[in-house]
Amino acid sequence: MTANAKSPRNRYRAQVRAEIKELGWEQIATAGASALSLNAIAKRMGMSGPALYRYFASRDELITELIRDAYRSLADALRATATDGADLADLAHALRRWALDDPQRYLLVYGTPVPGYHAPEDTTAITAEIMSTLLDTCAATSADTAATALDAHLDEHRQWDGGHPAPAPALRRALVFWTRLHGVLSLELAGHFAGMGFDPAQLFAAELNSLLDD
């Protein structure tokens, strides 16, 4: 770390940015990401709007930072689980714990897109880490099965795999695993199971067991 990075000015800047992000998460939890307002955050902090814009130049810059933090948190959680010799079930439960710990964080990255916001391409680097962890596990645990039409299609369209060398059956298993579990989680966290009278954890477990049996 350079001397400049340790300077009081840089430490203060990092503290203010962290406080802005914390208040941003509070806003998202209260009114959703589309209602995120730098001016409202500035008012909470006793700052002027122009003063706050020295730390985040726009609402989109703040959203991008929150998205990066969310993806990084998930990537770290899955990697920490995988280093203990985890299987797909362990990764699934780690994903659900991460989602339930902070539903708004989950919904920011996997829920309805924020109107007018477009994430920069560099955020895909972290999502590639997440998929790499999943593909590592699928490649290590996938049994030899007959090739399917989807296998062939995915093997020809691998842009989403981040260059991972996983064979086509592992690609299919990872993609099906990811989409089906996110389907259950997204509905649960968005409140679509409310009032239906069943335990979403049981539905998640049943879906996971179905995936593991495939």
PDB file of C-alpha atoms in Angstrom:
ATOM      1  CA  MET A   1       0.000   0.000   0.000  1.00  0.00           C
ATOM      2  CA  THR A   2       1.393   3.400  -0.922  1.00  0.00           C
ATOM      3  CA  ALA A   3       1.856   6.217   1.552  1.00  0.00           C
ATOM      4  CA  ASN A   4      -0.772   8.213  -0.326  1.00  0.00           C
ATOM      5  CA  ALA A   5      -3.322   5.414   0.127  1.00  0.00           C
ATOM      6  CA  LYS A   6      -2.756   5.609   3.904  1.00  0.00           C
ATOM      7  CA  SER A   7      -3.181   9.357   4.073  1.00  0.00           C
ATOM      8  CA  PRO A   8      -5.895  10.811   6.344  1.00  0.00           C
ATOM      9  CA  ARG A   9      -7.576  12.314   3.304  1.00  0.00           C
ATOM     10  CA  ASN A  10      -7.876   8.955   1.568  1.00  0.00           C
ATOM     11  CA  ARG A  11      -9.030   7.233   4.754  1.00  0.00           C
ATOM     12  CA  TYR A  12     -11.705   9.896   5.193  1.00  0.00           C
ATOM     13  CA  ARG A  13     -12.793   9.505   1.583  1.00  0.00           C
ATOM     14  CA  ALA A  14     -13.105   5.740   2.010  1.00  0.00           C
ATOM     15  CA  GLN A  15     -15.171   6.230   5.180  1.00  0.00           C
ATOM     16  CA  VAL A  16     -17.538   8.669   3.490  1.00  0.00           C
ATOM     17  CA  ARG A  17     -17.981   6.376   0.479  1.00  0.00           C
ATOM     18  CA  ALA A  18     -18.734   3.473   2.823  1.00  0.00           C
ATOM     19  CA  GLU A  19     -21.360   5.562   4.642  1.00  0.00           C
ATOM     20  CA  ILE A  20     -22.930   6.597   1.330  1.00  0.00           C
ATOM     21  CA  LYS A  21     -23.166   2.959   0.275  1.00  0.00           C
ATOM     22  CA  GLU A  22     -24.692   1.972   3.607  1.00  0.00           C
ATOM     23  CA  LEU A  23     -27.373   4.641   3.232  1.00  0.00           C
ATOM     24  CA  GLY A  24     -27.869   3.534  -0.361  1.00  0.00           C
ATOM     25  CA  TRP A  25     -28.658   0.020   0.835  1.00  0.00           C
ATOM     26  CA  GLU A  26     -31.106   1.461   3.366  1.00  0.00           C
ATOM     27  CA  GLN A  27     -32.891   3.341   0.586  1.00  0.00           C
ATOM     28  CA  ILE A  28     -33.046   0.232  -1.567  1.00  0.00           C
ATOM     29  CA  ALA A  29     -34.470  -1.793   1.325  1.00  0.00           C
ATOM     30  CA  THR A  30     -37.129   0.865   1.947  1.00  0.00           C
ATOM     31  CA  ALA A  31     -38.201   1.882  -1.552  1.00  0.00           C
ATOM     32  CA  GLY A  32     -36.292  -0.229  -4.087  1.00  0.00           C
ATOM     33  CA  ALA A  33     -33.270   0.504  -6.261  1.00  0.00           C
ATOM     34  CA  SER A  34     -35.256   2.624  -8.715  1.00  0.00           C
ATOM     35  CA  ALA A  35     -35.868   5.156  -5.913  1.00  0.00           C
ATOM     36  CA  LEU A  36     -32.187   5.539  -5.039  1.00  0.00           C
ATOM     37  CA  SER A  37     -31.402   9.262  -4.678  1.00  0.00           C
ATOM     38  CA  LEU A  38     -28.003  10.833  -4.067  1.00  0.00           C
ATOM     39  CA  ASN A  39     -29.667  14.056  -2.964  1.00  0.00           C
ATOM     40  CA  ALA A  40     -31.648  12.185  -0.315  1.00  0.00           C
ATOM     41  CA  ILE A  41     -28.472  10.517   0.898  1.00  0.00           C
ATOM     42  CA  ALA A  42     -26.695  13.883   1.016  1.00  0.00           C
ATOM     43  CA  LYS A  43     -29.512  15.264   3.162  1.00  0.00           C
ATOM     44  CA  ARG A  44     -29.218  12.326   5.579  1.00  0.00           C
ATOM     45  CA  MET A  45     -25.490  12.979   5.880  1.00  0.00           C
ATOM     46  CA  GLY A  46     -25.850  16.728   6.328  1.00  0.00           C
ATOM     47  CA  MET A  47     -24.057  17.406   3.060  1.00  0.00           C
ATOM     48  CA  SER A  48     -24.972  19.369  -0.018  1.00  0.00           C
ATOM     49  CA  GLY A  49     -25.706  17.508  -3.220  1.00  0.00           C
ATOM     50  CA  PRO A  50     -22.619  18.866  -4.982  1.00  0.00           C
ATOM     51  CA  ALA A  51     -20.435  17.831  -2.032  1.00  0.00           C
ATOM     52  CA  LEU A  52     -21.699  14.248  -2.194  1.00  0.00           C
ATOM     53  CA  TYR A  53     -21.130  14.113  -5.950  1.00  0.00           C
ATOM     54  CA  ARG A  54     -17.414  14.380  -5.239  1.00  0.00           C
ATOM     55  CA  TYR A  55     -17.639  10.821  -3.899  1.00  0.00           C
ATOM     56  CA  PHE A  56     -20.057   9.343  -6.429  1.00  0.00           C
ATOM     57  CA  ALA A  57     -20.510  11.257  -9.652  1.00  0.00           C
ATOM     58  CA  SER A  58     -23.969   9.860 -10.366  1.00  0.00           C
ATOM     59  CA  ARG A  59     -26.699   7.544  -9.139  1.00  0.00           C
ATOM     60  CA  ASP A  60     -25.538   4.956 -11.683  1.00  0.00           C
ATOM     61  CA  GLU A  61     -22.001   5.030 -10.313  1.00  0.00           C
ATOM     62  CA  LEU A  62     -23.356   4.278  -6.838  1.00  0.00           C
ATOM     63  CA  ILE A  63     -25.572   1.471  -8.151  1.00  0.00           C
ATOM     64  CA  THR A  64     -22.591  -0.015  -9.962  1.00  0.00           C
ATOM     65  CA  GLU A  65     -20.541   0.027  -6.773  1.00  0.00           C
ATOM     66  CA  LEU A  66     -23.354  -1.670  -4.841  1.00  0.00           C
ATOM     67  CA  ILE A  67     -23.730  -4.303  -7.562  1.00  0.00           C
ATOM     68  CA  ARG A  68     -19.998  -4.991  -7.521  1.00  0.00           C
ATOM     69  CA  ASP A  69     -20.088  -5.362  -3.740  1.00  0.00           C
ATOM     70  CA  ALA A  70     -23.056  -7.729  -3.956  1.00  0.00           C
ATOM     71  CA  TYR A  71     -21.469  -9.949  -6.587  1.00  0.00           C
ATOM     72  CA  ARG A  72     -18.160  -9.930  -4.719  1.00  0.00           C
ATOM     73  CA  SER A  73     -19.930 -11.007  -1.534  1.00  0.00           C
ATOM     74  CA  LEU A  74     -21.601 -13.933  -3.319  1.00  0.00           C
ATOM     75  CA  ALA A  75     -18.412 -14.926  -5.139  1.00  0.00           C
ATOM     76  CA  ASP A  76     -16.541 -14.989  -1.816  1.00  0.00           C
ATOM     77  CA  ALA A  77     -19.309 -16.970  -0.080  1.00  0.00           C
ATOM     78  CA  LEU A  78     -19.390 -19.654  -2.783  1.00  0.00           C
ATOM     79  CA  ARG A  79     -15.610 -19.855  -3.042  1.00  0.00           C
ATOM     80  CA  ALA A  80     -15.301 -20.237   0.744  1.00  0.00           C
ATOM     81  CA  THR A  81     -17.829 -23.068   0.605  1.00  0.00           C
ATOM     82  CA  ALA A  82     -16.118 -24.750  -2.348  1.00  0.00           C
ATOM     83  CA  THR A  83     -12.702 -24.762  -0.678  1.00  0.00           C
ATOM     84  CA  ASP A  84     -14.077 -27.144   1.948  1.00  0.00           C
ATOM     85  CA  GLY A  85     -14.650 -29.844  -0.684  1.00  0.00           C
ATOM     86  CA  ALA A  86     -18.272 -28.896  -1.188  1.00  0.00           C
ATOM     87  CA  ASP A  87     -20.692 -30.572  -3.547  1.00  0.00           C
ATOM     88  CA  LEU A  88     -23.583 -28.983  -5.434  1.00  0.00           C
ATOM     89  CA  ALA A  89     -25.906 -29.266  -2.442  1.00  0.00           C
ATOM     90  CA  ASP A  90     -23.449 -27.280  -0.312  1.00  0.00           C
ATOM     91  CA  LEU A  91     -23.226 -24.563  -2.960  1.00  0.00           C
ATOM     92  CA  ALA A  92     -27.021 -24.430  -3.209  1.00  0.00           C
ATOM     93  CA  HIS A  93     -27.413 -23.948   0.525  1.00  0.00           C
ATOM     94  CA  ALA A  94     -24.663 -21.312   0.546  1.00  0.00           C
ATOM     95  CA  LEU A  95     -26.513 -19.461  -2.220  1.00  0.00           C
ATOM     96  CA  ARG A  96     -29.785 -19.552  -0.290  1.00  0.00           C
ATOM     97  CA  ARG A  97     -28.150 -18.403   2.952  1.00  0.00           C
ATOM     98  CA  TRP A  98     -26.531 -15.513   1.122  1.00  0.00           C
ATOM     99  CA  ALA A  99     -29.841 -14.533  -0.486  1.00  0.00           C
ATOM    100  CA  LEU A 100     -31.854 -14.713   2.745  1.00  0.00           C
ATOM    101  CA  ASP A 101     -29.230 -12.812   4.732  1.00  0.00           C
ATOM    102  CA  ASP A 102     -29.935  -9.705   2.630  1.00  0.00           C
ATOM    103  CA  PRO A 103     -32.870 -10.025   0.210  1.00  0.00           C
ATOM    104  CA  GLN A 104     -32.404  -6.515  -1.196  1.00  0.00           C
ATOM    105  CA  ARG A 105     -28.812  -7.309  -2.108  1.00  0.00           C
ATOM    106  CA  TYR A 106     -30.012 -10.419  -3.921  1.00  0.00           C
ATOM    107  CA  LEU A 107     -32.827  -8.591  -5.705  1.00  0.00           C
ATOM    108  CA  LEU A 108     -30.509  -5.804  -6.833  1.00  0.00           C
ATOM    109  CA  VAL A 109     -28.436  -8.234  -8.892  1.00  0.00           C
ATOM    110  CA  TYR A 110     -30.976 -10.942  -9.732  1.00  0.00           C
ATOM    111  CA  GLY A 111     -34.307  -9.120  -9.580  1.00  0.00           C
ATOM    112  CA  THR A 112     -36.029  -6.662 -11.883  1.00  0.00           C
ATOM    113  CA  PRO A 113     -33.486  -4.427 -13.702  1.00  0.00           C
ATOM    114  CA  VAL A 114     -33.306  -0.822 -12.502  1.00  0.00           C
ATOM    115  CA  PRO A 115     -35.034   1.369 -15.123  1.00  0.00           C
ATOM    116  CA  GLY A 116     -32.534   3.412 -17.113  1.00  0.00           C
ATOM    117  CA  TYR A 117     -29.480   1.721 -15.604  1.00  0.00           C
ATOM    118  CA  HIS A 118     -26.939  -0.233 -17.635  1.00  0.00           C
ATOM    119  CA  ALA A 119     -24.180  -2.061 -15.791  1.00  0.00           C
ATOM    120  CA  PRO A 120     -20.650  -1.601 -17.162  1.00  0.00           C
ATOM    121  CA  GLU A 121     -19.049  -4.606 -18.796  1.00  0.00           C
ATOM    122  CA  ASP A 122     -16.412  -4.999 -16.101  1.00  0.00           C
ATOM    123  CA  THR A 123     -19.024  -6.300 -13.657  1.00  0.00           C
ATOM    124  CA  THR A 124     -19.037  -9.514 -15.675  1.00  0.00           C
ATOM    125  CA  ALA A 125     -15.568 -10.363 -14.353  1.00  0.00           C
ATOM    126  CA  ILE A 126     -16.985 -11.044 -10.899  1.00  0.00           C
ATOM    127  CA  THR A 127     -19.970 -12.982 -12.244  1.00  0.00           C
ATOM    128  CA  ALA A 128     -17.476 -15.125 -14.151  1.00  0.00           C
ATOM    129  CA  GLU A 129     -15.834 -16.019 -10.827  1.00  0.00           C
ATOM    130  CA  ILE A 130     -19.204 -17.132  -9.480  1.00  0.00           C
ATOM    131  CA  MET A 131     -19.889 -19.295 -12.518  1.00  0.00           C
ATOM    132  CA  SER A 132     -16.339 -20.693 -12.440  1.00  0.00           C
ATOM    133  CA  THR A 133     -16.868 -21.983  -8.900  1.00  0.00           C
ATOM    134  CA  LEU A 134     -20.091 -23.662  -9.970  1.00  0.00           C
ATOM    135  CA  LEU A 135     -18.527 -25.120 -13.117  1.00  0.00           C
ATOM    136  CA  ASP A 136     -15.575 -26.497 -11.128  1.00  0.00           C
ATOM    137  CA  THR A 137     -17.999 -28.399  -8.918  1.00  0.00           C
ATOM    138  CA  CYS A 138     -20.157 -29.587 -11.814  1.00  0.00           C
ATOM    139  CA  ALA A 139     -17.134 -30.764 -13.782  1.00  0.00           C
ATOM    140  CA  ALA A 140     -15.891 -32.721 -10.769  1.00  0.00           C
ATOM    141  CA  THR A 141     -19.231 -34.344  -9.973  1.00  0.00           C
ATOM    142  CA  SER A 142     -21.009 -34.792 -13.302  1.00  0.00           C
ATOM    143  CA  ALA A 143     -21.370 -38.418 -14.317  1.00  0.00           C
ATOM    144  CA  ASP A 144     -20.930 -39.569 -17.896  1.00  0.00           C
ATOM    145  CA  THR A 145     -24.293 -39.184 -19.592  1.00  0.00           C
ATOM    146  CA  ALA A 146     -25.559 -39.326 -23.131  1.00  0.00           C
ATOM    147  CA  ALA A 147     -25.143 -36.038 -24.958  1.00  0.00           C
ATOM    148  CA  THR A 148     -28.272 -33.954 -25.408  1.00  0.00           C
ATOM    149  CA  ALA A 149     -29.233 -31.315 -27.937  1.00  0.00           C
ATOM    150  CA  LEU A 150     -28.741 -28.682 -25.234  1.00  0.00           C
ATOM    151  CA  ASP A 151     -25.216 -29.988 -24.574  1.00  0.00           C
ATOM    152  CA  ALA A 152     -24.310 -29.456 -28.214  1.00  0.00           C
ATOM    153  CA  HIS A 153     -25.871 -26.000 -28.261  1.00  0.00           C
ATOM    154  CA  LEU A 154     -24.069 -24.881 -25.101  1.00  0.00           C
ATOM    155  CA  ASP A 155     -20.765 -26.264 -26.351  1.00  0.00           C
ATOM    156  CA  GLU A 156     -21.103 -23.999 -29.394  1.00  0.00           C
ATOM    157  CA  HIS A 157     -22.226 -20.956 -27.363  1.00  0.00           C
ATOM    158  CA  ARG A 158     -19.832 -20.722 -24.433  1.00  0.00           C
ATOM    159  CA  GLN A 159     -19.607 -16.949 -24.076  1.00  0.00           C
ATOM    160  CA  TRP A 160     -21.124 -17.198 -20.587  1.00  0.00           C
ATOM    161  CA  ASP A 161     -18.634 -19.734 -19.188  1.00  0.00           C
ATOM    162  CA  GLY A 162     -15.684 -17.316 -18.882  1.00  0.00           C
ATOM    163  CA  GLY A 163     -13.380 -19.644 -20.792  1.00  0.00           C
ATOM    164  CA  HIS A 164     -13.866 -22.542 -18.368  1.00  0.00           C
ATOM    165  CA  PRO A 165     -12.823 -25.900 -19.893  1.00  0.00           C
ATOM    166  CA  ALA A 166     -15.787 -27.810 -18.454  1.00  0.00           C
ATOM    167  CA  PRO A 167     -17.232 -30.423 -20.820  1.00  0.00           C
ATOM    168  CA  ALA A 168     -20.676 -29.844 -22.306  1.00  0.00           C
ATOM    169  CA  PRO A 169     -22.610 -32.017 -19.788  1.00  0.00           C
ATOM    170  CA  ALA A 170     -21.110 -29.985 -16.945  1.00  0.00           C
ATOM    171  CA  LEU A 171     -22.099 -26.765 -18.710  1.00  0.00           C
ATOM    172  CA  ARG A 172     -25.671 -27.996 -18.955  1.00  0.00           C
ATOM    173  CA  ARG A 173     -25.789 -29.116 -15.346  1.00  0.00           C
ATOM    174  CA  ALA A 174     -24.399 -25.808 -14.096  1.00  0.00           C
ATOM    175  CA  LEU A 175     -26.803 -23.734 -16.176  1.00  0.00           C
ATOM    176  CA  VAL A 176     -29.867 -25.782 -15.209  1.00  0.00           C
ATOM    177  CA  PHE A 177     -28.814 -25.762 -11.554  1.00  0.00           C
ATOM    178  CA  TRP A 178     -28.310 -21.985 -11.576  1.00  0.00           C
ATOM    179  CA  THR A 179     -31.519 -21.060 -13.373  1.00  0.00           C
ATOM    180  CA  ARG A 180     -33.857 -23.399 -11.497  1.00  0.00           C
ATOM    181  CA  LEU A 181     -32.609 -22.473  -8.030  1.00  0.00           C
ATOM    182  CA  HIS A 182     -32.669 -18.783  -8.862  1.00  0.00           C
ATOM    183  CA  GLY A 183     -36.230 -19.226 -10.069  1.00  0.00           C
ATOM    184  CA  VAL A 184     -37.330 -20.479  -6.657  1.00  0.00           C
ATOM    185  CA  LEU A 185     -35.279 -17.888  -4.765  1.00  0.00           C
ATOM    186  CA  SER A 186     -36.465 -14.961  -6.889  1.00  0.00           C
ATOM    187  CA  LEU A 187     -40.121 -15.849  -6.353  1.00  0.00           C
ATOM    188  CA  GLU A 188     -39.577 -16.353  -2.634  1.00  0.00           C
ATOM    189  CA  LEU A 189     -37.688 -13.111  -2.030  1.00  0.00           C
ATOM    190  CA  ALA A 190     -40.082 -11.076  -4.154  1.00  0.00           C
ATOM    191  CA  GLY A 191     -42.903 -12.264  -1.886  1.00  0.00           C
ATOM    192  CA  HIS A 192     -44.790 -14.341  -4.451  1.00  0.00           C
ATOM    193  CA  PHE A 193     -45.179 -17.272  -2.043  1.00  0.00           C
ATOM    194  CA  ALA A 194     -46.661 -15.099   0.706  1.00  0.00           C
ATOM    195  CA  GLY A 195     -50.060 -16.361   1.812  1.00  0.00           C
ATOM    196  CA  MET A 196     -49.753 -19.659  -0.069  1.00  0.00           C
ATOM    197  CA  GLY A 197     -49.348 -21.556   3.189  1.00  0.00           C
ATOM    198  CA  PHE A 198     -46.223 -23.632   2.486  1.00  0.00           C
ATOM    199  CA  ASP A 199     -42.610 -23.373   3.563  1.00  0.00           C
ATOM    200  CA  PRO A 200     -40.421 -22.100   0.686  1.00  0.00           C
ATOM    201  CA  ALA A 201     -37.456 -23.887   2.246  1.00  0.00           C
ATOM    202  CA  GLN A 202     -39.194 -27.189   1.552  1.00  0.00           C
ATOM    203  CA  LEU A 203     -39.800 -26.224  -2.076  1.00  0.00           C
ATOM    204  CA  PHE A 204     -36.144 -25.211  -2.460  1.00  0.00           C
ATOM    205  CA  ALA A 205     -35.027 -28.533  -0.952  1.00  0.00           C
ATOM    206  CA  ALA A 206     -37.319 -30.508  -3.255  1.00  0.00           C
ATOM    207  CA  GLU A 207     -36.062 -28.630  -6.313  1.00  0.00           C
ATOM    208  CA  LEU A 208     -32.469 -29.207  -5.228  1.00  0.00           C
ATOM    209  CA  ASN A 209     -33.087 -32.941  -4.731  1.00  0.00           C
ATOM    210  CA  SER A 210     -34.628 -33.118  -8.202  1.00  0.00           C
ATOM    211  CA  LEU A 211     -31.559 -31.426  -9.678  1.00  0.00           C
ATOM    212  CA  LEU A 212     -29.165 -33.747  -7.852  1.00  0.00           C
ATOM    213  CA  ASP A 213     -31.067 -36.790  -9.110  1.00  0.00           C
ATOM    214  CA  ASP A 214     -30.786 -35.698 -12.760  1.00  0.00           C
TER     215      ASP A 214
END
